[in-house]
């Protein structure tokens, strides 16, 4: 055994899928919480030279501390090369100081992870003012994959001939990628955000949706307000159906109910974040990315 996937017990299925796809073994990190909330972690005593740590970083604050403890301990136990597989990578949104005194969390967290790992693999990171993941997380191997092609395959099988629609300009990169895979028609809405749950959506001018199946596609869904408002507008304009496909199912409490009330039919997501809407697995793509790293 020269490579091992380490994971926590709340992501066993996802880590095991990755290990099977990569052809390596996996092991769980034992975790105990003391009454004062401090963590006690225990790794396998003898680690191989290459260790992969699987941790999706939604609800990230405690998980970042876990990564610090695990990475430092893994090095002490024999690991010489550490790869973080974080299908969802947190704190990437704040990439500039918009108001004096703000923490630029992308830079801080990116440098923190770079100090722990030799490689980082993620899926559809929220990068808009940097050109690559390596700029945000300066490690030797920084690989950003996309769930858009997988979601496009799913849409092609369930809604052939659908119109793909991005809810805002930031979604354009994923909508275009998904549309190109199967030749879907696509467009992008215009969004103005007034708060976390207060958005205004405008459909593309001249967009003909009457009688068509429309699939809203984006990298992240959280409060559900953006997708819900877009769905209402589309149905009012005569769309035959509106479904949603997202890479990262962050979905806050009540988000799915809000979307369903707005007329959204199916909600599909990748398993980057564990959620009942998971419909496709990113494990094969993650495993392929791991092979590119180990080949160097």
Tab-separated table of C-alpha atoms in Angstrom:
chain	number	residue	atom	x	y	z
A	1	UNK	CA	0.000	0.000	0.000
A	2	UNK	CA	1.606	3.272	-1.096
A	3	UNK	CA	-1.467	5.514	-1.103
A	4	UNK	CA	-4.269	5.829	1.422
A	5	UNK	CA	-7.462	7.905	1.530
A	6	UNK	CA	-8.244	9.233	5.010
A	7	UNK	CA	-11.747	10.472	5.807
A	8	UNK	CA	-14.166	11.209	8.629
A	9	UNK	CA	-17.133	8.997	9.425
A	10	UNK	CA	-19.691	11.476	8.096
A	11	UNK	CA	-18.252	11.136	4.558
A	12	UNK	CA	-17.558	7.414	4.468
A	13	UNK	CA	-19.611	6.613	1.363
A	14	UNK	CA	-18.124	9.448	-0.683
A	15	UNK	CA	-14.553	8.631	0.368
A	16	UNK	CA	-15.059	4.933	-0.355
A	17	UNK	CA	-16.406	5.748	-3.826
A	18	UNK	CA	-13.277	7.797	-4.483
A	19	UNK	CA	-10.978	5.062	-3.155
A	20	UNK	CA	-12.639	2.426	-5.342
A	21	UNK	CA	-12.412	4.644	-8.423
A	22	UNK	CA	-8.749	5.401	-7.683
A	23	UNK	CA	-7.884	1.801	-6.832
A	24	UNK	CA	-6.538	2.603	-3.358
A	25	UNK	CA	-7.469	1.778	0.212
A	26	UNK	CA	-9.182	4.083	2.652
A	27	UNK	CA	-9.363	4.443	6.423
A	28	UNK	CA	-11.436	6.472	8.825
A	29	UNK	CA	-10.075	9.147	11.153
A	30	UNK	CA	-11.382	8.489	14.649
A	31	UNK	CA	-12.919	11.580	16.200
A	32	UNK	CA	-14.007	12.306	19.767
A	33	UNK	CA	-15.424	15.554	21.081
A	34	UNK	CA	-14.650	16.551	24.654
A	35	UNK	CA	-17.328	18.305	26.761
A	36	UNK	CA	-15.674	21.678	26.074
A	37	UNK	CA	-15.870	21.000	22.280
A	38	UNK	CA	-12.160	20.339	21.823
A	39	UNK	CA	-11.460	17.562	19.326
A	40	UNK	CA	-9.483	14.377	19.831
A	41	UNK	CA	-8.458	12.794	16.504
A	42	UNK	CA	-6.675	9.500	15.844
A	43	UNK	CA	-5.146	8.450	12.523
A	44	UNK	CA	-3.784	5.032	11.534
A	45	UNK	CA	-0.413	4.679	13.248
A	46	UNK	CA	1.691	3.869	10.166
A	47	UNK	CA	0.902	5.857	7.064
A	48	UNK	CA	2.178	5.351	3.508
A	49	UNK	CA	4.213	7.970	1.709
A	50	UNK	CA	1.182	9.345	-0.140
A	51	UNK	CA	-1.949	10.269	1.787
A	52	UNK	CA	-5.171	11.725	0.397
A	53	UNK	CA	-7.449	13.517	2.836
A	54	UNK	CA	-11.077	13.687	1.742
A	55	UNK	CA	-13.019	16.554	3.297
A	56	UNK	CA	-15.724	18.606	1.600
A	57	UNK	CA	-15.612	22.051	3.188
A	58	UNK	CA	-19.236	23.102	3.508
A	59	UNK	CA	-19.890	24.290	7.071
A	60	UNK	CA	-16.150	24.812	7.074
A	61	UNK	CA	-15.062	26.458	10.291
A	62	UNK	CA	-14.441	23.389	12.438
A	63	UNK	CA	-13.320	21.379	9.411
A	64	UNK	CA	-10.414	23.742	8.785
A	65	UNK	CA	-9.151	23.015	12.300
A	66	UNK	CA	-9.587	19.302	11.599
A	67	UNK	CA	-7.413	19.647	8.509
A	68	UNK	CA	-4.695	21.393	10.508
A	69	UNK	CA	-4.624	18.599	13.095
A	70	UNK	CA	-4.798	15.800	10.507
A	71	UNK	CA	-2.185	17.196	8.129
A	72	UNK	CA	0.380	17.865	10.842
A	73	UNK	CA	-0.224	14.433	12.401
A	74	UNK	CA	-0.059	12.635	9.048
A	75	UNK	CA	3.375	14.103	8.424
A	76	UNK	CA	4.583	12.888	11.797
A	77	UNK	CA	3.257	9.379	11.043
A	78	UNK	CA	5.161	8.966	7.788
A	79	UNK	CA	3.195	10.737	5.055
A	80	UNK	CA	5.527	12.535	2.666
A	81	UNK	CA	2.969	13.844	0.163
A	82	UNK	CA	-0.452	15.126	1.226
A	83	UNK	CA	-3.330	15.754	-1.159
A	84	UNK	CA	-6.537	17.429	-0.072
A	85	UNK	CA	-9.622	16.385	-2.007
A	86	UNK	CA	-12.222	19.003	-1.092
A	87	UNK	CA	-15.099	18.693	-3.572
A	88	UNK	CA	-16.484	21.925	-2.114
A	89	UNK	CA	-13.866	24.536	-1.250
A	90	UNK	CA	-15.014	27.177	1.223
A	91	UNK	CA	-14.100	30.847	1.616
A	92	UNK	CA	-13.410	31.434	-2.074
A	93	UNK	CA	-16.037	34.179	-2.573
A	94	UNK	CA	-14.240	37.022	-0.775
A	95	UNK	CA	-11.311	37.605	-3.117
A	96	UNK	CA	-10.890	41.362	-2.682
A	97	UNK	CA	-11.271	44.087	-0.070
A	98	UNK	CA	-14.492	45.820	-1.086
A	99	UNK	CA	-14.780	47.802	2.153
A	100	UNK	CA	-11.687	48.887	4.117
A	101	UNK	CA	-10.791	46.409	6.839
A	102	UNK	CA	-12.431	43.337	5.312
A	103	UNK	CA	-10.641	40.004	5.556
A	104	UNK	CA	-9.804	38.656	2.104
A	105	UNK	CA	-10.789	35.132	3.060
A	106	UNK	CA	-9.798	33.531	-0.244
A	107	UNK	CA	-6.204	34.627	0.250
A	108	UNK	CA	-6.077	33.729	3.943
A	109	UNK	CA	-7.651	30.285	3.609
A	110	UNK	CA	-5.776	29.553	0.386
A	111	UNK	CA	-2.431	30.250	2.039
A	112	UNK	CA	-3.486	28.228	5.089
A	113	UNK	CA	-4.230	25.171	2.925
A	114	UNK	CA	-1.035	25.669	0.920
A	115	UNK	CA	0.907	25.450	4.173
A	116	UNK	CA	-0.579	22.009	4.888
A	117	UNK	CA	-0.880	20.241	1.530
A	118	UNK	CA	1.207	19.485	-1.543
A	119	UNK	CA	-1.866	19.263	-3.796
A	120	UNK	CA	-5.489	20.372	-3.679
A	121	UNK	CA	-8.312	19.054	-5.855
A	122	UNK	CA	-11.748	20.661	-5.857
A	123	UNK	CA	-14.827	21.034	-8.050
A	124	UNK	CA	-16.226	24.310	-9.417
A	125	UNK	CA	-14.549	26.662	-6.928
A	126	UNK	CA	-16.126	30.099	-6.679
A	127	UNK	CA	-13.351	31.993	-8.514
A	128	UNK	CA	-14.196	35.137	-10.440
A	129	UNK	CA	-11.339	37.600	-10.168
A	130	UNK	CA	-8.468	35.106	-10.349
A	131	UNK	CA	-7.678	33.032	-13.407
A	132	UNK	CA	-6.806	29.741	-11.728
A	133	UNK	CA	-7.123	27.792	-8.498
A	134	UNK	CA	-3.342	27.980	-8.093
A	135	UNK	CA	-3.641	31.739	-7.592
A	136	UNK	CA	-6.030	31.192	-4.701
A	137	UNK	CA	-4.331	28.090	-3.264
A	138	UNK	CA	-0.612	28.267	-4.163
A	139	UNK	CA	0.367	24.586	-4.104
A	140	UNK	CA	2.386	22.544	-6.588
A	141	UNK	CA	-0.745	20.861	-7.944
A	142	UNK	CA	-4.015	22.829	-7.739
A	143	UNK	CA	-6.717	21.175	-9.826
A	144	UNK	CA	-10.202	22.599	-10.327
A	145	UNK	CA	-12.647	20.176	-11.938
A	146	UNK	CA	-16.227	20.894	-13.006
A	147	UNK	CA	-19.529	19.203	-12.319
A	148	UNK	CA	-21.151	20.902	-15.315
A	149	UNK	CA	-20.420	18.086	-17.830
A	150	UNK	CA	-21.851	15.481	-15.441
A	151	UNK	CA	-24.972	17.561	-14.918
A	152	UNK	CA	-25.243	18.066	-18.674
A	153	UNK	CA	-25.238	14.284	-19.166
A	154	UNK	CA	-28.020	13.975	-16.597
A	155	UNK	CA	-30.088	16.711	-18.236
A	156	UNK	CA	-29.601	15.095	-21.659
A	157	UNK	CA	-31.060	11.836	-20.369
A	158	UNK	CA	-33.985	13.403	-18.477
A	159	UNK	CA	-34.772	16.558	-20.491
A	160	UNK	CA	-33.447	16.114	-24.036
A	161	UNK	CA	-33.622	19.345	-25.971
A	162	UNK	CA	-33.912	21.459	-22.813
A	163	UNK	CA	-32.922	25.107	-22.657
A	164	UNK	CA	-30.132	25.649	-20.117
A	165	UNK	CA	-30.381	28.918	-18.216
A	166	UNK	CA	-27.913	30.435	-15.804
A	167	UNK	CA	-29.448	32.572	-13.050
A	168	UNK	CA	-26.732	35.251	-13.217
A	169	UNK	CA	-23.608	36.314	-15.086
A	170	UNK	CA	-21.345	34.337	-12.747
A	171	UNK	CA	-23.033	31.105	-13.840
A	172	UNK	CA	-22.194	31.687	-17.518
A	173	UNK	CA	-18.982	29.635	-17.449
A	174	UNK	CA	-20.765	26.516	-16.194
A	175	UNK	CA	-23.821	26.927	-18.416
A	176	UNK	CA	-21.656	27.324	-21.511
A	177	UNK	CA	-19.587	24.266	-20.586
A	178	UNK	CA	-22.677	22.133	-20.005
A	179	UNK	CA	-24.405	23.367	-23.157
A	180	UNK	CA	-21.394	22.611	-25.355
A	181	UNK	CA	-21.323	18.982	-24.237
A	182	UNK	CA	-24.713	18.150	-25.778
A	183	UNK	CA	-25.461	21.114	-28.004
A	184	UNK	CA	-28.101	22.598	-25.690
A	185	UNK	CA	-29.498	26.060	-26.296
A	186	UNK	CA	-28.486	28.307	-23.407
A	187	UNK	CA	-28.700	31.801	-22.008
A	188	UNK	CA	-28.028	33.709	-18.789
A	189	UNK	CA	-30.241	35.934	-16.630
A	190	UNK	CA	-29.293	39.241	-15.062
A	191	UNK	CA	-29.283	39.349	-11.268
A	192	UNK	CA	-29.056	42.182	-8.775
A	193	UNK	CA	-28.367	41.105	-5.199
A	194	UNK	CA	-29.639	43.309	-2.378
A	195	UNK	CA	-28.919	40.826	0.421
A	196	UNK	CA	-28.388	37.131	1.140
A	197	UNK	CA	-32.086	36.421	0.537
A	198	UNK	CA	-33.080	39.455	-1.506
A	199	UNK	CA	-32.369	39.217	-5.230
A	200	UNK	CA	-33.904	40.636	-8.387
A	201	UNK	CA	-33.817	38.501	-11.555
A	202	UNK	CA	-34.426	39.635	-15.136
A	203	UNK	CA	-34.818	37.073	-17.926
A	204	UNK	CA	-32.685	37.597	-21.047
A	205	UNK	CA	-34.334	40.007	-23.445
A	206	UNK	CA	-36.170	38.233	-26.246
A	207	UNK	CA	-35.737	34.787	-24.724
A	208	UNK	CA	-38.431	32.442	-26.082
A	209	UNK	CA	-39.336	29.888	-23.407
A	210	UNK	CA	-43.005	29.171	-24.184
A	211	UNK	CA	-43.587	25.436	-24.313
A	212	UNK	CA	-39.972	24.577	-23.564
A	213	UNK	CA	-38.360	22.529	-20.818
A	214	UNK	CA	-35.909	24.787	-18.986
A	215	UNK	CA	-33.144	23.676	-16.634
A	216	UNK	CA	-31.586	26.249	-14.338
A	217	UNK	CA	-27.900	25.423	-13.903
A	218	UNK	CA	-25.423	26.886	-11.426
A	219	UNK	CA	-22.398	26.010	-9.325
A	220	UNK	CA	-23.998	26.647	-5.913
A	221	UNK	CA	-27.513	26.764	-4.493
A	222	UNK	CA	-27.860	28.029	-0.932
A	223	UNK	CA	-30.958	29.978	0.087
A	224	UNK	CA	-32.842	28.960	-3.083
A	225	UNK	CA	-34.179	32.482	-3.621
A	226	UNK	CA	-32.360	33.079	-6.910
A	227	UNK	CA	-33.522	29.813	-8.471
A	228	UNK	CA	-37.056	30.262	-7.120
A	229	UNK	CA	-37.425	33.743	-8.585
A	230	UNK	CA	-36.062	32.622	-11.940
A	231	UNK	CA	-38.505	29.706	-11.976
A	232	UNK	CA	-41.487	31.986	-11.309
A	233	UNK	CA	-40.497	34.236	-14.206
A	234	UNK	CA	-39.963	31.311	-16.573
A	235	UNK	CA	-43.302	29.679	-15.765
A	236	UNK	CA	-45.060	33.024	-16.111
A	237	UNK	CA	-43.450	33.309	-19.556
A	238	UNK	CA	-44.929	29.945	-20.563
A	239	UNK	CA	-42.148	27.434	-19.870
A	240	UNK	CA	-43.452	23.866	-19.940
A	241	UNK	CA	-41.283	22.879	-16.974
A	242	UNK	CA	-38.463	24.244	-14.865
A	243	UNK	CA	-35.891	22.018	-13.156
A	244	UNK	CA	-32.615	22.867	-11.420
A	245	UNK	CA	-29.149	21.316	-11.602
A	246	UNK	CA	-26.335	22.466	-9.303
A	247	UNK	CA	-22.850	21.273	-8.485
A	248	UNK	CA	-22.921	22.192	-4.802
A	249	UNK	CA	-26.138	21.545	-2.863
A	250	UNK	CA	-25.557	23.895	0.056
A	251	UNK	CA	-29.350	24.321	0.466
A	252	UNK	CA	-30.163	26.130	3.699
A	253	UNK	CA	-33.215	24.991	5.696
A	254	UNK	CA	-36.383	25.756	3.738
A	255	UNK	CA	-34.572	26.291	0.425
A	256	UNK	CA	-36.000	23.250	-1.336
A	257	UNK	CA	-39.531	24.014	-0.146
A	258	UNK	CA	-39.153	27.569	-1.441
A	259	UNK	CA	-38.045	26.295	-4.843
A	260	UNK	CA	-40.825	23.716	-5.037
A	261	UNK	CA	-43.403	26.369	-4.128
A	262	UNK	CA	-42.040	28.474	-6.997
A	263	UNK	CA	-42.692	25.623	-9.432
A	264	UNK	CA	-39.278	23.975	-9.701
A	265	UNK	CA	-39.808	20.313	-10.591
A	266	UNK	CA	-36.683	18.166	-10.225
A	267	UNK	CA	-33.612	19.298	-8.314
A	268	UNK	CA	-30.381	17.496	-9.237
A	269	UNK	CA	-26.940	17.894	-7.699
A	270	UNK	CA	-23.545	16.229	-7.630
A	271	UNK	CA	-22.341	14.474	-4.503
A	272	UNK	CA	-19.726	17.152	-3.765
A	273	UNK	CA	-21.958	17.888	-0.750
A	274	UNK	CA	-24.087	15.114	0.724
A	275	UNK	CA	-27.751	15.931	0.081
A	276	UNK	CA	-30.948	14.068	-0.884
A	277	UNK	CA	-30.808	15.771	-4.302
A	278	UNK	CA	-27.511	14.054	-5.204
A	279	UNK	CA	-27.929	12.492	-8.636
A	280	UNK	CA	-24.396	12.118	-10.031
A	281	UNK	CA	-21.044	11.212	-8.481
A	282	UNK	CA	-17.821	13.117	-9.063
A	283	UNK	CA	-15.671	10.192	-7.830
A	284	UNK	CA	-14.457	9.087	-11.305
A	285	UNK	CA	-13.348	12.638	-12.152
A	286	UNK	CA	-11.624	13.050	-8.781
A	287	UNK	CA	-9.839	9.721	-9.239
A	288	UNK	CA	-8.636	10.743	-12.702
A	289	UNK	CA	-7.293	13.988	-11.242
A	290	UNK	CA	-5.456	12.045	-8.535
A	291	UNK	CA	-3.763	9.933	-11.206
A	292	UNK	CA	-2.408	13.054	-12.907
A	293	UNK	CA	-0.809	14.070	-9.615
A	294	UNK	CA	0.693	10.665	-8.812
A	295	UNK	CA	2.134	10.408	-12.330
A	296	UNK	CA	4.440	13.357	-11.643
